[in-house]
Short mmCIF file of C-alpha atoms and ligand atoms in Angstrom, two decimals:
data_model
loop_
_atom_site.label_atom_id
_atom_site.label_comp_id
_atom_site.label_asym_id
_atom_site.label_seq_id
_atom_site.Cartn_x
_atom_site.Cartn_y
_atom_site.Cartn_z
CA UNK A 53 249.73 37.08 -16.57
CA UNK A 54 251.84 34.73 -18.67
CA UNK A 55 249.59 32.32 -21.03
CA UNK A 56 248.66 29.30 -18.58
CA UNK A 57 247.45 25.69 -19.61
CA UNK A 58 247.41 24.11 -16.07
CA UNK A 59 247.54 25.94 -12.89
CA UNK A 60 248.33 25.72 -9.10
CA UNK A 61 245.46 27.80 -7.03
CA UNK A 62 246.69 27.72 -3.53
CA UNK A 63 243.75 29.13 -1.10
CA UNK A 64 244.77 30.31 2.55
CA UNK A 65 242.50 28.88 5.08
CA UNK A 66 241.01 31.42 6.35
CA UNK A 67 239.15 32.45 2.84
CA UNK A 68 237.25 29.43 3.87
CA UNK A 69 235.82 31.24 6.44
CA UNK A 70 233.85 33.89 4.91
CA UNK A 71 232.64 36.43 7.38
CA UNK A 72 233.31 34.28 10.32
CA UNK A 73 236.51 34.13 12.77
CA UNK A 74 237.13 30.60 12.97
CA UNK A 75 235.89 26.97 10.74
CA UNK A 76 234.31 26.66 7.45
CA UNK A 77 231.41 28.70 6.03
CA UNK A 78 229.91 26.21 3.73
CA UNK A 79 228.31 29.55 1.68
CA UNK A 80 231.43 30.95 0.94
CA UNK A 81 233.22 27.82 0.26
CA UNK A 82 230.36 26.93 -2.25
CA UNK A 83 230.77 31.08 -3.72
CA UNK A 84 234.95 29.66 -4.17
CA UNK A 85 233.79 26.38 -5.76
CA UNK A 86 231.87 27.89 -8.09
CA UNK A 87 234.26 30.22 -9.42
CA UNK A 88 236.79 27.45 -9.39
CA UNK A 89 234.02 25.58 -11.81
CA UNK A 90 234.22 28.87 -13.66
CA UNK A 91 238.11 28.90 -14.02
CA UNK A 92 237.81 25.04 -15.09
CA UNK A 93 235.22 25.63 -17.94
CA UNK A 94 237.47 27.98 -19.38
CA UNK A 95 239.60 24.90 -20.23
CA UNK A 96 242.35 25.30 -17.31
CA UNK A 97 243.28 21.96 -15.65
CA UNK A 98 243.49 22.89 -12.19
CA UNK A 99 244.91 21.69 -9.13
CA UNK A 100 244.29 22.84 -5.69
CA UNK A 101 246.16 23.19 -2.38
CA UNK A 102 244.19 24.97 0.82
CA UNK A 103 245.52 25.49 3.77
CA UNK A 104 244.56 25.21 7.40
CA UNK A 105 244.71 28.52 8.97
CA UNK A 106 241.15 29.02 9.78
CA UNK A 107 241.11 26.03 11.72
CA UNK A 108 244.86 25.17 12.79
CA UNK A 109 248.11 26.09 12.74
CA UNK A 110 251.33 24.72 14.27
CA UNK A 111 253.21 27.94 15.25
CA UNK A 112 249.91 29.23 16.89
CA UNK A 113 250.04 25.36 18.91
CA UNK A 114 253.90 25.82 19.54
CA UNK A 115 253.34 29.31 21.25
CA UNK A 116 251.42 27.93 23.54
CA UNK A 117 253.69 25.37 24.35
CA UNK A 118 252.96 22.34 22.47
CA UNK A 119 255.71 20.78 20.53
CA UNK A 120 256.16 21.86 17.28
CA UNK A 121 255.37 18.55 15.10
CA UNK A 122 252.80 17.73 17.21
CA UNK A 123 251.18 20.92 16.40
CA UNK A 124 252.32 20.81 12.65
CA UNK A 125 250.95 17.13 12.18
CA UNK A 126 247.26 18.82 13.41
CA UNK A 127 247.62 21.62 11.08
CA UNK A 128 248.45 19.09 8.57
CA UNK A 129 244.82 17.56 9.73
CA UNK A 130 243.47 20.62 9.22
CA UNK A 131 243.95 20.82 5.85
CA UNK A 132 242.71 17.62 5.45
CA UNK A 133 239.09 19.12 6.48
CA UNK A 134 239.49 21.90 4.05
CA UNK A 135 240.55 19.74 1.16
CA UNK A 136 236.92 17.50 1.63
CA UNK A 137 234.77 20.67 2.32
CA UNK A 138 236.05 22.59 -1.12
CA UNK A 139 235.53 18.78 -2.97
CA UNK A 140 231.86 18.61 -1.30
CA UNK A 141 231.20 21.82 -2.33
CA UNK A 142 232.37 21.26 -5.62
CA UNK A 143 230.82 18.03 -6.80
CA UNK A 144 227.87 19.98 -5.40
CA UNK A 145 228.16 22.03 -8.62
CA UNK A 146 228.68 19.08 -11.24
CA UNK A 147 232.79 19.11 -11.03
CA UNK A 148 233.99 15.92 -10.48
CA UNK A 149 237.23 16.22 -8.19
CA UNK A 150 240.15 14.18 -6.36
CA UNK A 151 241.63 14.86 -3.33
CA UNK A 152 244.96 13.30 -2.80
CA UNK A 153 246.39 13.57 0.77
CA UNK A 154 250.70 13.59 1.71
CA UNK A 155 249.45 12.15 4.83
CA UNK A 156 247.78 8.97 3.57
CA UNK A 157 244.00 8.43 4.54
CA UNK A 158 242.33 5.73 2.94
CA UNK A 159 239.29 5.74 4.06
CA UNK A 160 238.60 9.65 3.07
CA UNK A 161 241.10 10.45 0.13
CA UNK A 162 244.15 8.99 -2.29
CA UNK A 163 247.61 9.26 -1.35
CA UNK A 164 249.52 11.39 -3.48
CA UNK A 165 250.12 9.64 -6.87
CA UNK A 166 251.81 12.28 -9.25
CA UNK A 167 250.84 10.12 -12.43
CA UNK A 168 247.36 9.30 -10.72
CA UNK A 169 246.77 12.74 -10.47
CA UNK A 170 248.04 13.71 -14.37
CA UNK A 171 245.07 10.96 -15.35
CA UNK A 172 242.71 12.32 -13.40
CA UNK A 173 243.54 15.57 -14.68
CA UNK A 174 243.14 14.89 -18.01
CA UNK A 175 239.56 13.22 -17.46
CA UNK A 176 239.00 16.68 -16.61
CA UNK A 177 239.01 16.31 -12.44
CA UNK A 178 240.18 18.68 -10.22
CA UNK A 179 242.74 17.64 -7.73
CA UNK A 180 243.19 18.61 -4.54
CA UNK A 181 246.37 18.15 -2.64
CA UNK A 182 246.10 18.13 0.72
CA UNK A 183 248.14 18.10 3.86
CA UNK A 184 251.06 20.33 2.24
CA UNK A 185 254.30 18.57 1.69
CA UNK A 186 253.63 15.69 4.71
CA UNK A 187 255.58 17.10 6.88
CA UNK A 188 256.25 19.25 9.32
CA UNK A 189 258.20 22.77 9.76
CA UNK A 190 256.65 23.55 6.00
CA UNK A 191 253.43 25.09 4.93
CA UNK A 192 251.06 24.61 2.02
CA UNK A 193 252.90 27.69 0.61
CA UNK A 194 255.50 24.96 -0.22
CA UNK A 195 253.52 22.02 -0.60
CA UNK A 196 251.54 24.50 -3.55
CA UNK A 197 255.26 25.07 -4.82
CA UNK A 198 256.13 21.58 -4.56
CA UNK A 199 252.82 20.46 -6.29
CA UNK A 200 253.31 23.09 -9.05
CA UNK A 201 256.79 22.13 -9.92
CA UNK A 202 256.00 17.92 -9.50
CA UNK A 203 252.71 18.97 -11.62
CA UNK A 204 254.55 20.75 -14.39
CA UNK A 205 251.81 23.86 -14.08
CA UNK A 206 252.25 27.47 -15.64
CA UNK A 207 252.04 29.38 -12.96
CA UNK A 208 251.36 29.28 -9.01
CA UNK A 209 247.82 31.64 -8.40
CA UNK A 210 247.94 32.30 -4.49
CA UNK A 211 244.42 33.19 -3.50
CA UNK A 212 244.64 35.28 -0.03
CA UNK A 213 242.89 38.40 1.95
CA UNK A 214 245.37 40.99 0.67
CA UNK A 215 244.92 42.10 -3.45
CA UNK A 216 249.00 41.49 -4.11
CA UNK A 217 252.08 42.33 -2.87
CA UNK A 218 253.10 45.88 -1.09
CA UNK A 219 256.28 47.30 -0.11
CA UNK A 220 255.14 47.55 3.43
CA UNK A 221 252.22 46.04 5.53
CA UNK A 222 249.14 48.08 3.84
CA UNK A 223 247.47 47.52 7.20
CA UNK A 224 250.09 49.34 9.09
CA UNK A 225 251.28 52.04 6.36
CA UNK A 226 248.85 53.84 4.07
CA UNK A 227 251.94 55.07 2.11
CA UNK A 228 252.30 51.34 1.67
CA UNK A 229 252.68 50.39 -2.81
CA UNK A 230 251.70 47.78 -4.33
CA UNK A 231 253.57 46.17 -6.79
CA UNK A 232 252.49 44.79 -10.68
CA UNK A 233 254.88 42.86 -10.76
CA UNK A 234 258.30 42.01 -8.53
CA UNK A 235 261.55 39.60 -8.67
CA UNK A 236 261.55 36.41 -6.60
CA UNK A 237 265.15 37.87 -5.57
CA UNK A 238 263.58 41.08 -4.12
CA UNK A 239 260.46 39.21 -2.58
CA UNK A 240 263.35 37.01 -0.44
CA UNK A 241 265.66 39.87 -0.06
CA UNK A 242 263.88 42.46 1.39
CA UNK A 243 261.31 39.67 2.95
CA UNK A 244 257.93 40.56 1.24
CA UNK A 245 255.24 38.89 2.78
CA UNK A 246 253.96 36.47 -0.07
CA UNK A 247 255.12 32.95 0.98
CA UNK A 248 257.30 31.48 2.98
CA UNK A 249 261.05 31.68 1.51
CA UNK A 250 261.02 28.31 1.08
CA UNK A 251 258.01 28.00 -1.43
CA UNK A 252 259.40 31.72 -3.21
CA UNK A 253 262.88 29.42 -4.01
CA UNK A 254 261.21 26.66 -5.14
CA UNK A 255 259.27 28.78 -7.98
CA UNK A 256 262.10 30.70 -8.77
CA UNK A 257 264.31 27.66 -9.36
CA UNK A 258 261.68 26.10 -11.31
CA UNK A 259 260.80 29.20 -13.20
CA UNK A 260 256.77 29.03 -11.76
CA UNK A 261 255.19 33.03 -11.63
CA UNK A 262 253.44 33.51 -8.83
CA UNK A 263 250.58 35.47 -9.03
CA UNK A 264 249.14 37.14 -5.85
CA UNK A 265 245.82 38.46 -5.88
CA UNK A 266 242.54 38.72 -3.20
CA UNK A 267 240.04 35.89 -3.90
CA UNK A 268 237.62 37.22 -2.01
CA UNK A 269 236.31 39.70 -3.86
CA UNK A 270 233.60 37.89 -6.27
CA UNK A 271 234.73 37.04 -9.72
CA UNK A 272 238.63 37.95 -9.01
CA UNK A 273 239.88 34.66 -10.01
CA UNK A 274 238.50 35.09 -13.52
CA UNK A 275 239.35 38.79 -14.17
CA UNK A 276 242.98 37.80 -12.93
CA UNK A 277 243.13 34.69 -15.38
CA UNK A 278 242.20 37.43 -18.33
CA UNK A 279 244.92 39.67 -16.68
CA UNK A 280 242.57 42.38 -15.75
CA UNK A 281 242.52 41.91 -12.60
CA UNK A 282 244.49 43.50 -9.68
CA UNK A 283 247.32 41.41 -8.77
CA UNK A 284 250.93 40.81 -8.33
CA UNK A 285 253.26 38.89 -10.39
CA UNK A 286 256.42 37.40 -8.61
CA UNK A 287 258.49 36.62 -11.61
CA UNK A 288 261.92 36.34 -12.44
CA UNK A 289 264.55 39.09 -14.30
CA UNK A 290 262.41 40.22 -17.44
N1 UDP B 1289 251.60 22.10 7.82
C1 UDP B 1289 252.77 21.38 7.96
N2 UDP B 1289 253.40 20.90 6.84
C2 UDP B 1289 252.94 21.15 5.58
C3 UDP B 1289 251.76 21.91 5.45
C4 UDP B 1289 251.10 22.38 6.57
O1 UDP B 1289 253.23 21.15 9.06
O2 UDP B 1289 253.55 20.68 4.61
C5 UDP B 1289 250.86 22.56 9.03
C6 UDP B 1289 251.47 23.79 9.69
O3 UDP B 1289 251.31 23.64 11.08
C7 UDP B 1289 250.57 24.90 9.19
C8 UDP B 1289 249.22 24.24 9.13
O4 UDP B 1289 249.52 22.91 8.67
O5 UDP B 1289 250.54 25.97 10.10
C9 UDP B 1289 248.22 24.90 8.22
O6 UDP B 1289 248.79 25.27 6.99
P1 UDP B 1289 249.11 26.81 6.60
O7 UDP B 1289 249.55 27.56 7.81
O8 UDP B 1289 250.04 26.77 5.46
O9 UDP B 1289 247.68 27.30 6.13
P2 UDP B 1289 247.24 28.73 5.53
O10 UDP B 1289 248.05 29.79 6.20
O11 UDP B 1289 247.49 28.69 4.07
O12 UDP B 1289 245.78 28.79 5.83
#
């Protein structure tokens, strides 16, 4: 783990849903907050991008026949829903917190305001981006890439089900290894399953580690911040 003054914690969706198939589980969401409070104390500046799997996604809309943006736009929506449940659950536990939206909202959030959100980062506010990069045919994969380069942070953390990165699906193959630590040239060549190839480019060409590791086993986040936790690093040539 390379030292880190700001970071980019990207959380899939579907963390957000605990134990449950579908939605928010306002529990676990308040168990993520709390650790996020956790990471912040330790004098990170943090932003935030969540994504919008446990409730929609666009490629699941478009195989079921519904146009692709359409779809993309609601799982841009999605996001949205994430982005105010995490910041509920958060100024629940004393951390004051921004949520700045690509798709603009004004009754519920900012827009996104790069030098907005540097202030409120150095009040000490979290900020949330939400709705990925605005647009659609992208994840939050690359609106967390975007947001880490734009926000000049250390390193990209991607929060997910799976503890790193393995040369094969570990669900499928037993034999399947996981890497410490792996080339962004490797990850797109032999198609790893990290982040879209779009997001994986944009950190390498902007020299952001990303650091893969399972956020929902309690306490991860901070044992992977001291580097003792189990993880992958996606870095480039050493
Ligand atoms: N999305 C989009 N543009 C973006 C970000 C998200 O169109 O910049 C849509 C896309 O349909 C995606 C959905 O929002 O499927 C939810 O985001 P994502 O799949 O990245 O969520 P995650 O897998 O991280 O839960």
């Amino acid at each position: 783990m390379p030292p880190v003054r700001r970071v980019l914690l990207k959380l899939s969706g579907e963390v957000l849903m605990g134990e449950k198939q579908f939605g928010i589980d306002p529990a676990f969401v308040a168990e993520l907050a709390g650790e996020v409070k956790a990471a912040k104390e330790s004098g990170l500046e943090i932003c935030l991008v969540i994504g919008g799997g446990n409730i929609f996604r666009g490629m699941a809309g478009a195989a079921q026949g519904m146009e692709r943006a359409q779809a993309d736009y609601m799982g841009m929506l999605a996001t949205v829903m994430n982005a105010l449940a995490m910041q509920n659950a958060l100024e629940q536990l004393g951390v004051e917190t921004r949520v700045q939206s690509a798709v603009q909202m004004d009754q519920v959030c900012e827009p996104v305001i790069r030098r907005r959100a540097e202030r409120h980062l150095a009040k000490g506010r979290v900020v949330i981006f939400a709705a990925g990069v605005g647009a659609p045919y992208f994840t939050t994969d690359s609106g967390a890439a975007l947001r880490a380069a734009e926000m000049q942070c250390d390193a990209l953390l991607k929060g997910t089900s799976v503890d790193g990165v393995y040369d094969a699906d570990p669900k499928k193959d037993p034999a399947a290894k996981r890497f410490e630590a792996v080339t962004y040239d490797r990850v797109l060549g032999d198609n790893l399953k990290v982040m879209d190839a779009s997001a994986v480019a944009l950190c390498r060409d902007n020299r952001i580690p990303i650091v893969v590791f399972s956020i929902r086993e309690k306490g991860n986040l901070a044992r992977v911040l001291a580097g003792e936790g189990v993880q992958t690093i996606v870095q480039g040539e050493a």
